[in-house]
Coordinates of C-alpha atoms in Angstrom, one line a residue:
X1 CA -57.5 -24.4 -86.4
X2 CA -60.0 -27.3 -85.5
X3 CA -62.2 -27.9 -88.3
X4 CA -66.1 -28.2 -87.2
X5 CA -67.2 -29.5 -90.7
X6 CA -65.7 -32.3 -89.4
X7 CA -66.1 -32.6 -86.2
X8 CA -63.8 -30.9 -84.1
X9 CA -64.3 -28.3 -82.1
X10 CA -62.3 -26.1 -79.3
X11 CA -64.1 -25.6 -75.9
X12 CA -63.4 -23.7 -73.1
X13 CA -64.3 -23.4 -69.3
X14 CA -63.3 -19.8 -67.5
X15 CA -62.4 -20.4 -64.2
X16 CA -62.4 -17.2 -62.1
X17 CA -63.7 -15.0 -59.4
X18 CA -66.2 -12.4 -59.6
X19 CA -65.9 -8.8 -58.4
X20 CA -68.2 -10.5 -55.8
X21 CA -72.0 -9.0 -55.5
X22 CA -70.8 -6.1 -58.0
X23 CA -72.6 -6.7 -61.8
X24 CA -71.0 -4.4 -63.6
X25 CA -67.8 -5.0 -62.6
X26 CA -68.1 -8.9 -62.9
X27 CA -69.6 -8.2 -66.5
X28 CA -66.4 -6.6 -67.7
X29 CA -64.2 -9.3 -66.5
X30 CA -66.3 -11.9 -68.2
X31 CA -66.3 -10.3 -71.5
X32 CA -62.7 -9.9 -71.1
X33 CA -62.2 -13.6 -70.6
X34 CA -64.6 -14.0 -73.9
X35 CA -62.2 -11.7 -75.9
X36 CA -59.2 -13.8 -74.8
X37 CA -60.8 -17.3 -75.5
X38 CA -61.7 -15.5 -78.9
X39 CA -57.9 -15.0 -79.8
X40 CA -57.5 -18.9 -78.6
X41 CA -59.7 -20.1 -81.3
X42 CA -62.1 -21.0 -78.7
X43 CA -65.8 -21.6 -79.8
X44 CA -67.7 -22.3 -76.6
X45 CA -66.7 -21.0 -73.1
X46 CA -68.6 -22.0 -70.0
X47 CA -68.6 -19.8 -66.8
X48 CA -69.8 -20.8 -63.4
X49 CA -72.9 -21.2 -61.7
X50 CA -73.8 -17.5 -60.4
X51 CA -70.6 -16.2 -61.5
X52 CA -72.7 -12.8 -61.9
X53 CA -72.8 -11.2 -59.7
X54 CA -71.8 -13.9 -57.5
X55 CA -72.7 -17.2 -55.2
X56 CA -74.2 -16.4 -52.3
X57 CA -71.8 -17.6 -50.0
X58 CA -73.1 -15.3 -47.0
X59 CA -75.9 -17.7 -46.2
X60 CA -74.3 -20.3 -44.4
X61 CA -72.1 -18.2 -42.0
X62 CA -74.2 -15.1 -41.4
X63 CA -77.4 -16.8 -39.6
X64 CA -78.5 -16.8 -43.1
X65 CA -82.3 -18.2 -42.0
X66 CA -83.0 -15.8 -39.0
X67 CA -86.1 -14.2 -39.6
X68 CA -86.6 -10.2 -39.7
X69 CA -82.7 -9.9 -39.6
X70 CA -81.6 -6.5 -40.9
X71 CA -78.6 -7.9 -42.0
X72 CA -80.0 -10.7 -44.1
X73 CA -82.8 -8.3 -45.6
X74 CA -79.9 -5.6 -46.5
X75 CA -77.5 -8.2 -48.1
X76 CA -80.9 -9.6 -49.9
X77 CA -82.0 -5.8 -51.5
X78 CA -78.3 -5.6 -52.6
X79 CA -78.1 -9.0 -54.1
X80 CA -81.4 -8.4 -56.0
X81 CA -80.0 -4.9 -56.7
X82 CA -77.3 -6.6 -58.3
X83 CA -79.3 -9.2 -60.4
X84 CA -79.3 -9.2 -64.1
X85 CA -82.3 -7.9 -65.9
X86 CA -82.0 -9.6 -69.1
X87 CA -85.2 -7.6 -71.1
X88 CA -83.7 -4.4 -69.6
X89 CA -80.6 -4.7 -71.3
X90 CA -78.5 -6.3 -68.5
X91 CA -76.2 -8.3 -70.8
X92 CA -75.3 -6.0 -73.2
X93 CA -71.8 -6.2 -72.6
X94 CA -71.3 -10.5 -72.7
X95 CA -73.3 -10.3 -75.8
X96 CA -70.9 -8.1 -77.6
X97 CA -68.5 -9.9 -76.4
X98 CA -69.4 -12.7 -77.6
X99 CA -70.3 -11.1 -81.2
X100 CA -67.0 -9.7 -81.7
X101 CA -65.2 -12.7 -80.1
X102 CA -67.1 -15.6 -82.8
X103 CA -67.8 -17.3 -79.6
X104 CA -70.7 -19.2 -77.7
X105 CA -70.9 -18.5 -74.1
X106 CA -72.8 -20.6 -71.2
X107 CA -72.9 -18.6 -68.3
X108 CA -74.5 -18.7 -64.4
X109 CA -76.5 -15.3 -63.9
X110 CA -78.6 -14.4 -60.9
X111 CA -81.8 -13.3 -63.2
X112 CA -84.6 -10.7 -61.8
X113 CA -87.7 -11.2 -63.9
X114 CA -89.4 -8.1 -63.6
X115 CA -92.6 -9.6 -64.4
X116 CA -92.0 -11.4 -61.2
X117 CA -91.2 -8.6 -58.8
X118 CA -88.1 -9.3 -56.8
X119 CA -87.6 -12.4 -56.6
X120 CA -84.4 -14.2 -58.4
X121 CA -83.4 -17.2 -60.0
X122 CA -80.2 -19.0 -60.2
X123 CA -80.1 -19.1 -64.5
X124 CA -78.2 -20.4 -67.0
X125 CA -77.6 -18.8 -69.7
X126 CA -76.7 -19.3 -73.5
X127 CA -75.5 -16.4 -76.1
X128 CA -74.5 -17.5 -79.1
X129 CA -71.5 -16.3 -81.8
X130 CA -74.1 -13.7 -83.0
X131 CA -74.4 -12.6 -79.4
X132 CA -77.9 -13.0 -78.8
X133 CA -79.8 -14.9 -76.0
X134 CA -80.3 -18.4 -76.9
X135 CA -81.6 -20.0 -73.9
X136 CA -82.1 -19.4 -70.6
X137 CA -82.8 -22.3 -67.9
X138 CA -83.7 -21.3 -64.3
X139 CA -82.8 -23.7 -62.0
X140 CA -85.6 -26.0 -61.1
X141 CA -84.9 -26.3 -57.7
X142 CA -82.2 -24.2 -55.2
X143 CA -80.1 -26.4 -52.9
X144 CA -80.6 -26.0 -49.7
X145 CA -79.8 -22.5 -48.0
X146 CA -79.7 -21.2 -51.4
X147 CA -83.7 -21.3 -51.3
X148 CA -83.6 -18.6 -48.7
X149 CA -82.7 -15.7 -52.1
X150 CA -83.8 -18.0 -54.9
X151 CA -87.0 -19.1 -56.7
X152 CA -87.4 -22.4 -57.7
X153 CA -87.3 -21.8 -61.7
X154 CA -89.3 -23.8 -64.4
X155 CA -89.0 -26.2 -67.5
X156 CA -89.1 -23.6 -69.9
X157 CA -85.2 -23.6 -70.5
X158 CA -84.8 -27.6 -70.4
X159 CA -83.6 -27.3 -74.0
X160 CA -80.6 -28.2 -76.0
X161 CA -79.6 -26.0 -79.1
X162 CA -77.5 -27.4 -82.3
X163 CA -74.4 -26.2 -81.9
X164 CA -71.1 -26.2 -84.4
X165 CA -72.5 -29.9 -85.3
X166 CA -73.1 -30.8 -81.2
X167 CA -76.2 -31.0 -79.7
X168 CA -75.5 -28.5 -76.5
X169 CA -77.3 -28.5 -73.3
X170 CA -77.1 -27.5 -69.8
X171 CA -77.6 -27.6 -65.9
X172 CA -76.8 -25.4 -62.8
X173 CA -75.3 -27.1 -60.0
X174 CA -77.3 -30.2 -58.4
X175 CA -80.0 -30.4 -61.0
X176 CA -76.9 -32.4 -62.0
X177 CA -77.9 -34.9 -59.9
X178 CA -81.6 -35.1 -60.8
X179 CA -82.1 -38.3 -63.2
X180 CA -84.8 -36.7 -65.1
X181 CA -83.4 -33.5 -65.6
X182 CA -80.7 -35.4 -67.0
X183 CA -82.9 -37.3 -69.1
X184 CA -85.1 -34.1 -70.5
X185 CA -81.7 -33.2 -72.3
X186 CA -80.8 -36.7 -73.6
X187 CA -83.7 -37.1 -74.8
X188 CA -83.2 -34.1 -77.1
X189 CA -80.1 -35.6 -78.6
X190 CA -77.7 -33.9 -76.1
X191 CA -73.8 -34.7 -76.9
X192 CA -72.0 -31.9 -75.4
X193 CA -73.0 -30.7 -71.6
X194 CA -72.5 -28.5 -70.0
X195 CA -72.4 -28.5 -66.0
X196 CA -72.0 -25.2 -63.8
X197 CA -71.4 -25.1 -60.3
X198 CA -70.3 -22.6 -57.6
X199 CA -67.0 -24.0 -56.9
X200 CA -65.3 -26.7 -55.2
X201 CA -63.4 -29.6 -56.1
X202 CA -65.6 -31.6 -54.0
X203 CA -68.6 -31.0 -56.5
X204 CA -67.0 -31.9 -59.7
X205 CA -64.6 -34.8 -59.2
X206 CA -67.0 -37.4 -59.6
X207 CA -69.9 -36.5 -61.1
X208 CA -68.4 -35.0 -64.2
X209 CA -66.9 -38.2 -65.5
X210 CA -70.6 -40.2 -64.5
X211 CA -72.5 -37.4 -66.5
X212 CA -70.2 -38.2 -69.1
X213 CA -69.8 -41.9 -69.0
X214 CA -74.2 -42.3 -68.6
X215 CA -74.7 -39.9 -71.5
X216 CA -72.1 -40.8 -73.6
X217 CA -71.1 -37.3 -74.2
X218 CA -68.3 -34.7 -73.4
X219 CA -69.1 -33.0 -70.4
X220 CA -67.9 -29.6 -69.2
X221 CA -67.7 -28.5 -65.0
X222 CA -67.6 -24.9 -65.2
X223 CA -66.6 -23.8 -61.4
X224 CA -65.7 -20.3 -59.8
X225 CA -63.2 -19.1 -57.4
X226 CA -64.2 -17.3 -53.8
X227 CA -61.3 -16.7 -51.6
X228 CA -61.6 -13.7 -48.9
X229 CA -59.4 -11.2 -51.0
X230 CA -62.0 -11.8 -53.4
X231 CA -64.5 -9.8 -51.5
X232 CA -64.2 -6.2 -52.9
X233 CA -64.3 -2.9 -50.6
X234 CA -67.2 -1.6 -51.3
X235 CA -69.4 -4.3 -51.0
X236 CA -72.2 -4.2 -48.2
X237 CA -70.6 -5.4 -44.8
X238 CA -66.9 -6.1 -46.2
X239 CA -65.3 -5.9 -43.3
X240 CA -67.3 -8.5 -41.1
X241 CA -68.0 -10.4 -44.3
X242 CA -64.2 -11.1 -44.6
X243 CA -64.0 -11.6 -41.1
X244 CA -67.0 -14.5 -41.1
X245 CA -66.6 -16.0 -44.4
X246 CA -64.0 -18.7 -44.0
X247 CA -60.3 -17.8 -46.1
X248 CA -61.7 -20.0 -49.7
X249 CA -65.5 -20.7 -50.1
X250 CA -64.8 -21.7 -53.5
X251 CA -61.4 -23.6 -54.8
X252 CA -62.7 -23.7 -58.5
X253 CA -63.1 -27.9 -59.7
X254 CA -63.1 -26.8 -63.1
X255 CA -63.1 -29.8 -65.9
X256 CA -63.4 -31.4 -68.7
X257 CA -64.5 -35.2 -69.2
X258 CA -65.0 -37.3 -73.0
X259 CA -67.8 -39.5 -73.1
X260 CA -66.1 -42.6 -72.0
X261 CA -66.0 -40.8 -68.5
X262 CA -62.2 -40.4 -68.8
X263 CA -60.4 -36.9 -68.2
X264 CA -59.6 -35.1 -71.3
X265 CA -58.5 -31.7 -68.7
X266 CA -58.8 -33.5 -65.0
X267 CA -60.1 -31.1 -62.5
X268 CA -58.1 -27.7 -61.6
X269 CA -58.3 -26.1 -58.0
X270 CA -57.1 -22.7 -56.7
X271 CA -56.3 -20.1 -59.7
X272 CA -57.9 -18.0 -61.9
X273 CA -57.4 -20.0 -65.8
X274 CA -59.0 -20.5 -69.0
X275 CA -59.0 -24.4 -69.8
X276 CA -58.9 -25.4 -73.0
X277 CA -59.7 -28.8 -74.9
X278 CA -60.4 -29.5 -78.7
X279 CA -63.1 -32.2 -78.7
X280 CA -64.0 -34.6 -81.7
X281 CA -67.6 -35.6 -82.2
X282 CA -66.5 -38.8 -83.4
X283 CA -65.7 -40.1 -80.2
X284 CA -69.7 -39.7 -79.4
X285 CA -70.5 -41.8 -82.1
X286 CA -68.3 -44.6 -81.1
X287 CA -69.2 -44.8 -77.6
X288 CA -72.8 -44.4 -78.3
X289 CA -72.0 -47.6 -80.3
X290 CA -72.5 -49.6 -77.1
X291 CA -75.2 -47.6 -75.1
X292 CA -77.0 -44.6 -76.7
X293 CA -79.7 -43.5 -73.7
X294 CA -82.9 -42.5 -75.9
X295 CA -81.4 -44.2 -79.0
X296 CA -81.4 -48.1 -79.4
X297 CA -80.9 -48.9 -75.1
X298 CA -84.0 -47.0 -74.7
X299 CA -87.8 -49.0 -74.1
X300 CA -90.0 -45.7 -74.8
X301 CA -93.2 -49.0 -74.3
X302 CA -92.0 -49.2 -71.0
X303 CA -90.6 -46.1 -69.9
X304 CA -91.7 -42.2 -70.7
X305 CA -90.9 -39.2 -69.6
X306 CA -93.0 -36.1 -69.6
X307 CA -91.6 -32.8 -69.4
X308 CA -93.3 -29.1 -69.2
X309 CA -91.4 -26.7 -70.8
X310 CA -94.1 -23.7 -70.0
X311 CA -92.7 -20.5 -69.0
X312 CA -94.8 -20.5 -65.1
X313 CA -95.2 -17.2 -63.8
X314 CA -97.8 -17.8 -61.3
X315 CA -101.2 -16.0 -63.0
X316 CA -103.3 -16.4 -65.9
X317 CA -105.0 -13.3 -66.9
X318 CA -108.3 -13.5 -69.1
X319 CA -109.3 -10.4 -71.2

């Protein structure tokens, strides 16, 4: 059993396919994978981007931006249907899981903020080993044809959360990309991260080891699986949906890089897995011995970075 006092710690990434556009269904397979990385000693598992209720992979080969299409409005009132409601209750079932499992989970939700009518976000979320709701981090900005059902979130989750000795953060998808987004969390002492993306290999194989090499941290590519028996009976428009969507949407990518950029567990493409990896914080502090990105190779005289971290919702109501 990895002891944390010192360091060590067991992390986890679960690699699978939703019961695609169906919540409840996709919730209960999650916590199932939470229960069995529980019984593997594991004390953080990472789920992809979306994961629940699922990516919205209809977009791009259903004429995704045709205005006034029934179609795309139908699929849009299910998929917001579908959304997780976190004040209402939504994630009851992960955060037990999570309770009774001893373990941290980062997972991609589709969020509806009531207090923002029906719009969604693409969110990442963090529930801790007493299962409550650490952290949640809408994604600043949708890739894309992804813009066409999601908001563009705010700063308000850009935060990283002390973790089993770690300092743990998190982005969805390309904000993995964006240099300052990046930075927000280095600059909060961020030494495990934690990237989630739809899935596909062609996402993770080389950023994940960058991310890791630049922040001299361990870094995690949680990724899901699509393929077109994924797509369950009763969701809207099976039939055609199986017939357009092409035979994999999403091969998985899943991974697990140390913070010399090399692979501790290299990618993994094409089946549903847990993957598993004991990490040792020491192995932060000696590559941070050469390059530490807000520590001594930092010039806050000459550079600065200003982040908002307000929650926007659009209105500002005086009494």
């Amino acid at each position: 059993m990895p002891d944390t006092a010192n360091g060590h710690c067991v992390v986890a990434i679960a690699q699978m396919a939703p019961v695609w556009l169906d919540r409840r269904a996709t919730l209960s397979k999650m916590a199932g994978r939470i229960r069995e990385a529980g019984e593997s000693g594991v004390r953080l598992l990472a789920f992809g981007e979306g994961v629940l209720p699922g990516y919205p992979f209809w977009l791009e080969h259903t004429d995704g931006a045709r205005f006034e299409s029934s179609l795309q409005k139908g699929l849009f009132s299910h998929y917001v249907d579908q959304a997780v409601d976190i004040a209402a209750g939504d994630l009851g079932e992960l955060r037990a899981a999570a309770r009774e499992a001893g373990v941290w989970v980062m997972a991609g939700c589709i969020e509806r903020d009531r207090s923002r009518g029906y719009s969604v976000f693409a969110s990442l979320v963090t529930i801790d080993d007493d299962g409550e709701v650490r952290n949640v981090h809408r994604k600043l900005m949708p890739t894309h044809e992804e813009r066409l059902v999601w908001s563009a979130g705010d700063g308000a989750g850009l935060r990283t959360l002390d973790f089993d000795g770690f300092r743990l953060g998190g982005l969805n998808c390309w904000e993995n990309w964006m240099p300052l987004a990046r930075s927000a969390l280095y600059s909060q002492g961020e030494d495990l991260h934690v990237a989630v993306w739809p899935g596909n290999l062609h996402n993770t194989e080389t950023i994940t080891p960058f991310i890791a090499r630049e922040g001299r941290s361990f870094a995690l590519s949680a990724c899901s699986l699509l393929r077109r028996e994924d797509i369950p009976g009763n969701a809207p428009h099976a039939d055609m949906l199986r017939d357009t969507l092409p035979p994999v949407c999403a091969n998985g990518g899943s991974c697990i890089a140390g913070p010399d950029g090399e692979w501790i567990v290299p990618p993994r493409v094409d089946d549903e897995v847990l993957l598993i990896a004991e990490i040792d914080r020491a192995r932060v502090r000696e590559e941070r011995q050469n390059f530490d990105p807000f520590g001594h190779y930092s010039r806050p005289d000459v550079l600065e970075l200003q982040v908002d971290r307000r929650r926007r919702s659009g209105v500002v109501i005086s009494r």
